[in-house]
mmCIF file with all atom_site columns, C-alpha atoms in Angstrom:
data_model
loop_
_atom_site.group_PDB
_atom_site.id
_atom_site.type_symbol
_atom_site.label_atom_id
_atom_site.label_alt_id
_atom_site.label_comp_id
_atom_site.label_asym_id
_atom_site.label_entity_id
_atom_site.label_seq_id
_atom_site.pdbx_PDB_ins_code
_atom_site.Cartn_x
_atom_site.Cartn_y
_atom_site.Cartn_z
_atom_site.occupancy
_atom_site.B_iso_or_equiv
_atom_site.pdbx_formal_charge
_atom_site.auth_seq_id
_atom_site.auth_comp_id
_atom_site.auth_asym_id
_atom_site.auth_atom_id
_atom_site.pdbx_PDB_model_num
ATOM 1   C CA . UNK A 1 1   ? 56.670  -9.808  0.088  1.00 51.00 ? 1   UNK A CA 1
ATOM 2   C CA . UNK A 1 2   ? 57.540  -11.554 3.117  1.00 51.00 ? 2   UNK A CA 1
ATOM 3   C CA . UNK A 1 3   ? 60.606  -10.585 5.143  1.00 53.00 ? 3   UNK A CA 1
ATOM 4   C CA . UNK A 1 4   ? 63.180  -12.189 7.043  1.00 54.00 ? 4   UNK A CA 1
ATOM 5   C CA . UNK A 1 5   ? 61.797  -13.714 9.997  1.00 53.00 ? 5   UNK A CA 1
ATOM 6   C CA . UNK A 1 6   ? 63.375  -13.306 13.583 1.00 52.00 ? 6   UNK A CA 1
ATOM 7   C CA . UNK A 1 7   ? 65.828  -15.865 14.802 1.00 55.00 ? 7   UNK A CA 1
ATOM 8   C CA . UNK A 1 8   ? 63.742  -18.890 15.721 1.00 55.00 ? 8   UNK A CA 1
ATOM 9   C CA . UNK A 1 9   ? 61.209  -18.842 13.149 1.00 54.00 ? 9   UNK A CA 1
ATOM 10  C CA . UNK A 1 10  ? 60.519  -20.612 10.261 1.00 59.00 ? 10  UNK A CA 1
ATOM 11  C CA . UNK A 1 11  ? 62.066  -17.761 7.838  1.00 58.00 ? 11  UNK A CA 1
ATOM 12  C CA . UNK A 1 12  ? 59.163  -15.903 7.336  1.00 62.00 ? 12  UNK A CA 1
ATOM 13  C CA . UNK A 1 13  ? 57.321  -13.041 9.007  1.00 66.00 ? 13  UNK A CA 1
ATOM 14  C CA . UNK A 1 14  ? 53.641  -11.743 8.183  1.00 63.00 ? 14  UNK A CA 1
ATOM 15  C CA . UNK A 1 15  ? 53.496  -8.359  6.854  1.00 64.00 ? 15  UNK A CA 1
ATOM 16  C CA . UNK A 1 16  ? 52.431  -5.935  8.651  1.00 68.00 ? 16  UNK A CA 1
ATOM 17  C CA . UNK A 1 17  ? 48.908  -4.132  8.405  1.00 63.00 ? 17  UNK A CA 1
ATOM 18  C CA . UNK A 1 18  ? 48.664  -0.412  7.245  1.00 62.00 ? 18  UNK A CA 1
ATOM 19  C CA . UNK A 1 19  ? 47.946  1.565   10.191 1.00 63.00 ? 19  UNK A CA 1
ATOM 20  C CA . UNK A 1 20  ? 43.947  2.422   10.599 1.00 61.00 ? 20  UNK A CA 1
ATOM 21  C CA . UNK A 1 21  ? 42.653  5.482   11.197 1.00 60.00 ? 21  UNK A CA 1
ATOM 22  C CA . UNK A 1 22  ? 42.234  6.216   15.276 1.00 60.00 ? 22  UNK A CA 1
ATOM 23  C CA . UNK A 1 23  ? 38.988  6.274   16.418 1.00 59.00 ? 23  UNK A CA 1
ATOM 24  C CA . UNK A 1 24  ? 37.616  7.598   19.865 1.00 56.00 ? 24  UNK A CA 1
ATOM 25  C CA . UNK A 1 25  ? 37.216  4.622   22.620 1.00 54.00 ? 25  UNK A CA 1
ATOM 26  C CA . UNK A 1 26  ? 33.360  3.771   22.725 1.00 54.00 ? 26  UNK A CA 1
ATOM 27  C CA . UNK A 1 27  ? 32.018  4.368   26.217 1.00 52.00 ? 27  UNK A CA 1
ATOM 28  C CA . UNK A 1 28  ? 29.012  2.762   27.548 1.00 49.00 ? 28  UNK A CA 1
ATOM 29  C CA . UNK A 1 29  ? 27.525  -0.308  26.802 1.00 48.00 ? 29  UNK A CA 1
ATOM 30  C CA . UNK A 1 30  ? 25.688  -1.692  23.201 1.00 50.00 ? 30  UNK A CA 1
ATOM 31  C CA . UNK A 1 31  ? 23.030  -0.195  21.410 1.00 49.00 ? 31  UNK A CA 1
ATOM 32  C CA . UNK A 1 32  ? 19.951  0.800   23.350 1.00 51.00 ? 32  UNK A CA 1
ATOM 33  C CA . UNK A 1 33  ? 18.091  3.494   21.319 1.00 51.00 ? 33  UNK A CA 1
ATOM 34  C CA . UNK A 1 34  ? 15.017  4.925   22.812 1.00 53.00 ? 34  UNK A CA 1
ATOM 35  C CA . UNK A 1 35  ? 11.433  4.632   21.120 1.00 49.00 ? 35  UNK A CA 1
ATOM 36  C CA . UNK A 1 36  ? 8.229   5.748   21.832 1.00 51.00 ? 36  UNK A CA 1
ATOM 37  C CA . UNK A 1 37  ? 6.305   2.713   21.683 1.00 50.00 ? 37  UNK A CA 1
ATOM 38  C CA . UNK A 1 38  ? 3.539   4.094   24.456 1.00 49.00 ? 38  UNK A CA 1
ATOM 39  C CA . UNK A 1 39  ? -0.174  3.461   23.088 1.00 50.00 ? 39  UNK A CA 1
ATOM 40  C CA . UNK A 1 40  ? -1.876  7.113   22.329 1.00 52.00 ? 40  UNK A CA 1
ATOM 41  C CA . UNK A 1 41  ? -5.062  7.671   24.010 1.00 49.00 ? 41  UNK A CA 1
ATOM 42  C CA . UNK A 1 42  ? -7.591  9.828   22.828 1.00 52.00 ? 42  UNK A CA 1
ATOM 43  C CA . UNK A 1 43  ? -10.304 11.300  25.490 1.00 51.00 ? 43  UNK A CA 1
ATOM 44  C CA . UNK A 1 44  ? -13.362 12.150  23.323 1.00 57.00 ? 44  UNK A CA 1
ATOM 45  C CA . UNK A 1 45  ? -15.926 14.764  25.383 1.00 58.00 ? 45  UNK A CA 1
ATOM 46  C CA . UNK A 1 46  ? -19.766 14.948  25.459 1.00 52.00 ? 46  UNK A CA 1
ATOM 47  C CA . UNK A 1 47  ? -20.090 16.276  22.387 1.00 48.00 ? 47  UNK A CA 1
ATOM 48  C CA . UNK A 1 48  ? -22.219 14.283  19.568 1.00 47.00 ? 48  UNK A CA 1
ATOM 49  C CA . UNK A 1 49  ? -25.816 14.421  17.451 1.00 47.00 ? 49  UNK A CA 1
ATOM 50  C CA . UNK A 1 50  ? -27.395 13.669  20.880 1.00 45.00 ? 50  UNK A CA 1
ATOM 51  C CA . UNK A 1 51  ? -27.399 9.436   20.458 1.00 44.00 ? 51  UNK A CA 1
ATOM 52  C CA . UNK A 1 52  ? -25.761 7.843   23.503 1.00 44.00 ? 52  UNK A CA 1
ATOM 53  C CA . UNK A 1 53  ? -22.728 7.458   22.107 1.00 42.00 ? 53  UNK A CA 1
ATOM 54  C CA . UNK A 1 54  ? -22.619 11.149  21.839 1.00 44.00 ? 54  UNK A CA 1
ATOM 55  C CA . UNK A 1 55  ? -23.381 11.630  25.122 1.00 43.00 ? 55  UNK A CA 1
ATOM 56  C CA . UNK A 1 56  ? -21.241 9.526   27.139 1.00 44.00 ? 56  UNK A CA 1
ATOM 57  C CA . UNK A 1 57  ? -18.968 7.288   25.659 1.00 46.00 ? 57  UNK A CA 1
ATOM 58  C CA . UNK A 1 58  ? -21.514 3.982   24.927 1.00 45.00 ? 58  UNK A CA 1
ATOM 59  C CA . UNK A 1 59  ? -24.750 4.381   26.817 1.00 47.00 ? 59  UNK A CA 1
ATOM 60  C CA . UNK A 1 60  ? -23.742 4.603   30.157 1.00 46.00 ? 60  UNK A CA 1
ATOM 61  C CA . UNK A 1 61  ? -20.964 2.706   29.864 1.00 51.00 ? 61  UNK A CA 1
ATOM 62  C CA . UNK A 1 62  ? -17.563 3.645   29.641 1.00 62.00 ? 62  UNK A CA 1
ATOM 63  C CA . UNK A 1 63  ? -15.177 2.443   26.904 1.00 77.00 ? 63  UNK A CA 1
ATOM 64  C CA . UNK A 1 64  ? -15.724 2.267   22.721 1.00 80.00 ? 64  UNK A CA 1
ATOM 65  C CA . UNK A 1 65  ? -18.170 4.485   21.666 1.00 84.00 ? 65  UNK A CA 1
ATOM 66  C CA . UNK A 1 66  ? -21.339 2.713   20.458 1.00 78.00 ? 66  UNK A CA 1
ATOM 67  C CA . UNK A 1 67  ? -20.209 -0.744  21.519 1.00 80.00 ? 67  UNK A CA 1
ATOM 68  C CA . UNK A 1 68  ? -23.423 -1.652  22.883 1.00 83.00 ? 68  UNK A CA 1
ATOM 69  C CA . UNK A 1 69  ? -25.051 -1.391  19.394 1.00 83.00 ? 69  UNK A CA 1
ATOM 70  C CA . UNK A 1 70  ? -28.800 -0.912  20.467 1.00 81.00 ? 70  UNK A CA 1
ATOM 71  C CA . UNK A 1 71  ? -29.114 1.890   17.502 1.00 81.00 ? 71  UNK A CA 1
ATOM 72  C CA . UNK A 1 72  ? -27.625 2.432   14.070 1.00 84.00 ? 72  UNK A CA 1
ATOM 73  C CA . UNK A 1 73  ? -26.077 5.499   15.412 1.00 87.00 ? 73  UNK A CA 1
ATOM 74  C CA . UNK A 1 74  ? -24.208 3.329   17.743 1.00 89.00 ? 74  UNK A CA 1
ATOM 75  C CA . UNK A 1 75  ? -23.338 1.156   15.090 1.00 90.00 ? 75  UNK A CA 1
ATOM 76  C CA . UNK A 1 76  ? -22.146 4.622   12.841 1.00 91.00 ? 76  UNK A CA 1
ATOM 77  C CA . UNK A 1 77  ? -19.825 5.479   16.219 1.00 92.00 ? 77  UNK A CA 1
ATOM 78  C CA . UNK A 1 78  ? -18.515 2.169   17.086 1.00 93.00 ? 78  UNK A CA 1
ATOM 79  C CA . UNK A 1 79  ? -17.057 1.919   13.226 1.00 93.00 ? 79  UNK A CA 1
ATOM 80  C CA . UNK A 1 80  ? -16.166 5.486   12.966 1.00 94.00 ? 80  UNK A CA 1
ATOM 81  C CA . UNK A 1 81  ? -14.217 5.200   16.142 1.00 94.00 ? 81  UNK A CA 1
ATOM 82  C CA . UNK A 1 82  ? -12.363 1.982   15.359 1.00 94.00 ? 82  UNK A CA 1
ATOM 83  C CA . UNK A 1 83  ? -11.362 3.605   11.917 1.00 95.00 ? 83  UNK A CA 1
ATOM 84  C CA . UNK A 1 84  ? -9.783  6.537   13.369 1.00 95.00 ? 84  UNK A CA 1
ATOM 85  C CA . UNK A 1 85  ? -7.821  5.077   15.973 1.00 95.00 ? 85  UNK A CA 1
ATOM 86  C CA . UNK A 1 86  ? -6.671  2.720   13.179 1.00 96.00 ? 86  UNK A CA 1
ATOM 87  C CA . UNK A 1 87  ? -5.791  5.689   11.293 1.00 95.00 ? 87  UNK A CA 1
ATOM 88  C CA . UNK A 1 88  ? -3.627  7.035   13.828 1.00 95.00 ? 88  UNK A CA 1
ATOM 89  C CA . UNK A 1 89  ? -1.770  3.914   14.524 1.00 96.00 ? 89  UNK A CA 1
ATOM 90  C CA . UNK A 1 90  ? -1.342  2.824   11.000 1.00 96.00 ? 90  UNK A CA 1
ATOM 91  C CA . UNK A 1 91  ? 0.685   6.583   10.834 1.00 95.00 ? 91  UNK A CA 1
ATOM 92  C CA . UNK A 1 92  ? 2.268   6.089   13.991 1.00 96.00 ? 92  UNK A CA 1
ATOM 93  C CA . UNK A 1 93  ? 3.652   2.803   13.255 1.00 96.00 ? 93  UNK A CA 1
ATOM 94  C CA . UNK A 1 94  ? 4.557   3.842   9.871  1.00 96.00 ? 94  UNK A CA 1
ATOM 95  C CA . UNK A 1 95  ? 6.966   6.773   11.554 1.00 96.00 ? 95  UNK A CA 1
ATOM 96  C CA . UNK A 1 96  ? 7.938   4.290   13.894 1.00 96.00 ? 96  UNK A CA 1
ATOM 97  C CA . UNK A 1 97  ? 8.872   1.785   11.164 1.00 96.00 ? 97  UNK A CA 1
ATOM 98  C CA . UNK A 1 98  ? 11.447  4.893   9.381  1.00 95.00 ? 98  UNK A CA 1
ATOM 99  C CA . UNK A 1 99  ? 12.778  5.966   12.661 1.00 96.00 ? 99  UNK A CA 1
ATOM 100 C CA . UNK A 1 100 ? 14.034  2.601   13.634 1.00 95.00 ? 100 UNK A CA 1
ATOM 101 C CA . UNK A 1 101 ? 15.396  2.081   10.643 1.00 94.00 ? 101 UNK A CA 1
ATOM 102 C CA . UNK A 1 102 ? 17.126  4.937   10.244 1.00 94.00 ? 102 UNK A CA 1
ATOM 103 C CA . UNK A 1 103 ? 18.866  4.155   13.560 1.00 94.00 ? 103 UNK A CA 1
ATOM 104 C CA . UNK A 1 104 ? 19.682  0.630   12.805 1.00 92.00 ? 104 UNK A CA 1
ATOM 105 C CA . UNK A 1 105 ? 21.446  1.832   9.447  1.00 91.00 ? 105 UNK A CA 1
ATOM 106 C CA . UNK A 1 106 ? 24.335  3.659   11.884 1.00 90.00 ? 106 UNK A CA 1
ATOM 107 C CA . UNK A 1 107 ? 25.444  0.549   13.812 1.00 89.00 ? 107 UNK A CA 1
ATOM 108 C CA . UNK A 1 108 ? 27.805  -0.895  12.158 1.00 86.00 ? 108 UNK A CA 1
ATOM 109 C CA . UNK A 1 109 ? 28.651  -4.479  12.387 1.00 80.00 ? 109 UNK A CA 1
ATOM 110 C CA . UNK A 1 110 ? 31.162  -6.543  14.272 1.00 80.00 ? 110 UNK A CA 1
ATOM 111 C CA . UNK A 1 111 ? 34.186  -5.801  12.138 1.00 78.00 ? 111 UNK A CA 1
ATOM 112 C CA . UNK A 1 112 ? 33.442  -1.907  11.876 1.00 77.00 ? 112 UNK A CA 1
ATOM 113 C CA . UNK A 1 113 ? 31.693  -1.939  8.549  1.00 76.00 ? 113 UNK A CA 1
ATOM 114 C CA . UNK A 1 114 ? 28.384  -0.004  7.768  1.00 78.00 ? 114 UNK A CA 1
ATOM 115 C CA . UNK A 1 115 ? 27.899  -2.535  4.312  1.00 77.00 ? 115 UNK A CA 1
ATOM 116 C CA . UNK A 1 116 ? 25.493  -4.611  5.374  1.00 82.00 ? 116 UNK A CA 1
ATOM 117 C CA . UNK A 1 117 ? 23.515  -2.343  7.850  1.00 87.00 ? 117 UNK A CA 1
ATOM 118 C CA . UNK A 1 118 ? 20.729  -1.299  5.413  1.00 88.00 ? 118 UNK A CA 1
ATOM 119 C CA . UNK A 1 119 ? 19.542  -4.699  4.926  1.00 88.00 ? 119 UNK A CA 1
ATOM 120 C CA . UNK A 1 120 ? 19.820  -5.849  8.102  1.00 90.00 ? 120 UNK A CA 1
ATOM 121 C CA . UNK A 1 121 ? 17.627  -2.516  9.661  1.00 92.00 ? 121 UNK A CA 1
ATOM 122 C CA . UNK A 1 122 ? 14.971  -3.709  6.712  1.00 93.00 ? 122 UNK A CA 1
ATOM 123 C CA . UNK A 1 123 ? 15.286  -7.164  7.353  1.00 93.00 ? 123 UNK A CA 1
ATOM 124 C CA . UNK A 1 124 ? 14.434  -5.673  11.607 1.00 93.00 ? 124 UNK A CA 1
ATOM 125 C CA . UNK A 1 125 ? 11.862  -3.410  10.114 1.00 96.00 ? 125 UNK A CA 1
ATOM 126 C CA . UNK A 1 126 ? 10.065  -4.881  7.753  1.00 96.00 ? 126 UNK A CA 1
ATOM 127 C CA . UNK A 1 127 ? 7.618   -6.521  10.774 1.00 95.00 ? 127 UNK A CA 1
ATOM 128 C CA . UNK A 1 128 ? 6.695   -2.799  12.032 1.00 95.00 ? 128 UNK A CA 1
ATOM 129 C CA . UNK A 1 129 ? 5.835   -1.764  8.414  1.00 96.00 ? 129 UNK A CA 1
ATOM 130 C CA . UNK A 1 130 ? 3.908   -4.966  8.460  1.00 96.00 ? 130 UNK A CA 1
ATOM 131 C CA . UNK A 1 131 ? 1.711   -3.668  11.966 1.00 96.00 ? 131 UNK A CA 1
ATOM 132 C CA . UNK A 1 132 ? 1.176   -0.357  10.010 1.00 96.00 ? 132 UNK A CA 1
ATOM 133 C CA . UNK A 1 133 ? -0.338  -1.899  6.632  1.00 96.00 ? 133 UNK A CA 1
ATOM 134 C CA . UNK A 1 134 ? -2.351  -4.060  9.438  1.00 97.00 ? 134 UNK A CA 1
ATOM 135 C CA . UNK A 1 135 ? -3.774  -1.207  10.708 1.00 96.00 ? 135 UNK A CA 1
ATOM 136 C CA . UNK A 1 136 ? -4.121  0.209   7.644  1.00 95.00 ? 136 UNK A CA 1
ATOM 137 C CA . UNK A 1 137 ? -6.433  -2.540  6.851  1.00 96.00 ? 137 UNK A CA 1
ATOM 138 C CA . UNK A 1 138 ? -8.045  -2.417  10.161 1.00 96.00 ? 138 UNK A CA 1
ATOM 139 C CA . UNK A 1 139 ? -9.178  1.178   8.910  1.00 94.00 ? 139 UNK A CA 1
ATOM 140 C CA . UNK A 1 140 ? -10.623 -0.024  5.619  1.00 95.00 ? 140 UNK A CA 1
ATOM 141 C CA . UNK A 1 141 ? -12.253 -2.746  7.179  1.00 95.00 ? 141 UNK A CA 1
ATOM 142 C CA . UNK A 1 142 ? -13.922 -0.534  10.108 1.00 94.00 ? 142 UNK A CA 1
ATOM 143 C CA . UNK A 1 143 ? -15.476 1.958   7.062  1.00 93.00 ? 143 UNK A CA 1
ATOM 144 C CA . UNK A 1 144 ? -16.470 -1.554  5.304  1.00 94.00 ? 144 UNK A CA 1
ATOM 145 C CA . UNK A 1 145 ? -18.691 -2.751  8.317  1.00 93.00 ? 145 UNK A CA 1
ATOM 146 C CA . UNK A 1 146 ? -20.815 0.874   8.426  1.00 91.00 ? 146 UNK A CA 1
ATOM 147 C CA . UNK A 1 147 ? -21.500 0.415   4.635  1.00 91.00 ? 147 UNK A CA 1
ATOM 148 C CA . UNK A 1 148 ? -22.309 -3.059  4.212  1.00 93.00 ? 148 UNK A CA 1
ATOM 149 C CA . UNK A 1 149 ? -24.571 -2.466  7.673  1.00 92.00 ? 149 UNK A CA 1
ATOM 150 C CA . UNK A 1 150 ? -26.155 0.129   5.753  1.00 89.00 ? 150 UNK A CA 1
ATOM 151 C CA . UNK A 1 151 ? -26.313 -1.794  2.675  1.00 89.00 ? 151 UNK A CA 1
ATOM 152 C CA . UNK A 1 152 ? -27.895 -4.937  3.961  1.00 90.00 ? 152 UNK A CA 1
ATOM 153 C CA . UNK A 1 153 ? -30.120 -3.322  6.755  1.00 86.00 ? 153 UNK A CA 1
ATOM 154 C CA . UNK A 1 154 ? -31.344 -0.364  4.631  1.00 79.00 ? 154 UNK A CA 1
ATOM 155 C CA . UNK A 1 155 ? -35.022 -1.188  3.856  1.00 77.00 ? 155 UNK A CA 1
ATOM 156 C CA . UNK A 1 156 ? -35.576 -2.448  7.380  1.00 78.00 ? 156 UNK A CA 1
ATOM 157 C CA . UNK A 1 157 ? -33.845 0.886   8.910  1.00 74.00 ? 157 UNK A CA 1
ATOM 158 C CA . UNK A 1 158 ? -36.438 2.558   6.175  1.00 72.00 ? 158 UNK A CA 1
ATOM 159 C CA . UNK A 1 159 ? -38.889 0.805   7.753  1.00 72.00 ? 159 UNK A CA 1
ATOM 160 C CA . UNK A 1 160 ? -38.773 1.395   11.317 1.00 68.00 ? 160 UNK A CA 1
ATOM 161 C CA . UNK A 1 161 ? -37.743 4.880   10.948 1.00 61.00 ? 161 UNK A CA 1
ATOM 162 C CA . UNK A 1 162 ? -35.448 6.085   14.242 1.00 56.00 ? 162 UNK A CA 1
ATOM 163 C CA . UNK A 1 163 ? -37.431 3.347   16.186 1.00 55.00 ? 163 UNK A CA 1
ATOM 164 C CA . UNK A 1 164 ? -40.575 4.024   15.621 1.00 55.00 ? 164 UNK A CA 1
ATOM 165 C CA . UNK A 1 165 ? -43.366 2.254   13.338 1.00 53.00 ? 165 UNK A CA 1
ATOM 166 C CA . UNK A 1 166 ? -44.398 4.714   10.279 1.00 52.00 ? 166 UNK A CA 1
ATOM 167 C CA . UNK A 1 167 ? -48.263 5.165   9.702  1.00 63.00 ? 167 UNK A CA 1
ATOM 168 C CA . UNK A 1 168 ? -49.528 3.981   6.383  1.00 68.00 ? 168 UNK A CA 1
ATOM 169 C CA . UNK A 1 169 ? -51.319 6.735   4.951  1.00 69.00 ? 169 UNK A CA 1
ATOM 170 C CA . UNK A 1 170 ? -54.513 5.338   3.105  1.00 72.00 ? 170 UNK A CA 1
ATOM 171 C CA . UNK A 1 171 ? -54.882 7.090   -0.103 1.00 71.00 ? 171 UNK A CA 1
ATOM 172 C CA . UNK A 1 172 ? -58.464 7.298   -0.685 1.00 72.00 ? 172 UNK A CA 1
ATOM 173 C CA . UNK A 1 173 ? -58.583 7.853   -4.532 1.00 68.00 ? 173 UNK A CA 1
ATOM 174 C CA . UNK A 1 174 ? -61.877 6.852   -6.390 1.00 69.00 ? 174 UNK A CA 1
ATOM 175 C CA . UNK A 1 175 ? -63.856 8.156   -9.058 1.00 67.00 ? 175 UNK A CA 1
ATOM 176 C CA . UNK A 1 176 ? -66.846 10.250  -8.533 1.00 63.00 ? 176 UNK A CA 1
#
């Protein structure tokens, strides 16, 4: 398939390469895609059972609710509280994860081609979907803590009853 050559060359020209389909110049620079990666924060009000991590935050102090621990209830807020946020995050991520992979699939590579760009936005992704099932976990674990609290503190939670000693009642039963 080779052709006469020019005068000066060794006999033998390359053949030419079918013409490729134009394509529009790219303008700008590489690929910078935009993500929302800001942390969501969540502004719970005075609202609660009236236990002071209902009332403002964690007994006076600002920041987790319950994270002082001086009650069960505080213990019941402090894990409900980590297990939502978890819950939000763990979906976040998870969105997160699918949106950046769905704009890594559309960069091609160096030569042009698109082949390889699903594996390589999984191979990117696959530490984001990671974060998610983390958090996912952090959830389960959060709900974990209140019931094995519950579980192994019960009788003495029984006993002291909202913090304050029960009276025995004496049962005076005899014959007569």
């Amino acid at each position: 398939m080779a052709t006469p050559a020019s005068p000066g060359g060794n006999g033998f020209q390359k053949p030419k390469a079918p013409p490729r389909p134009h394509k529009a110049p790219r303008v700008g620079g590489g690929f910078n895609p935009t993500l929302n990666i800001t942390p969501s924060v969540h502004v719970q009000r005075g609202v609660g059972n009236g236990s002071t991590a209902g009332r403002n935050g964690s007994g006076g102090k600002g920041g987790v609710p319950g994270a002082d621990f001086m009650s069960n209830e505080d213990i019941r807020a402090f894990c409900e509280y980590v297990r939502k946020e978890a819950r939000n995050r763990a979906t976040e991520r998870a969105m997160d994860a699918d949106h950046l992979e769905a704009v890594l699939r559309a960069i091609p590579d160096l030569t042009g081609a698109l082949g390889g760009s699903r594996a390589r936005a999984r191979r990117v992704t696959r530490w984001v979907k990671k974060i998610a099932a983390a958090e996912k976990n952090i959830q389960k674990y959060a709900a974990s803590v209140y019931a094995t609290f519950e579980r192994e503190y019960d009788s003495e939670l029984r006993n002291i009853g909202k913090g304050r000693t029960q009276q025995r009642r004496i049962n005076n039963f005899g014959w007569r």
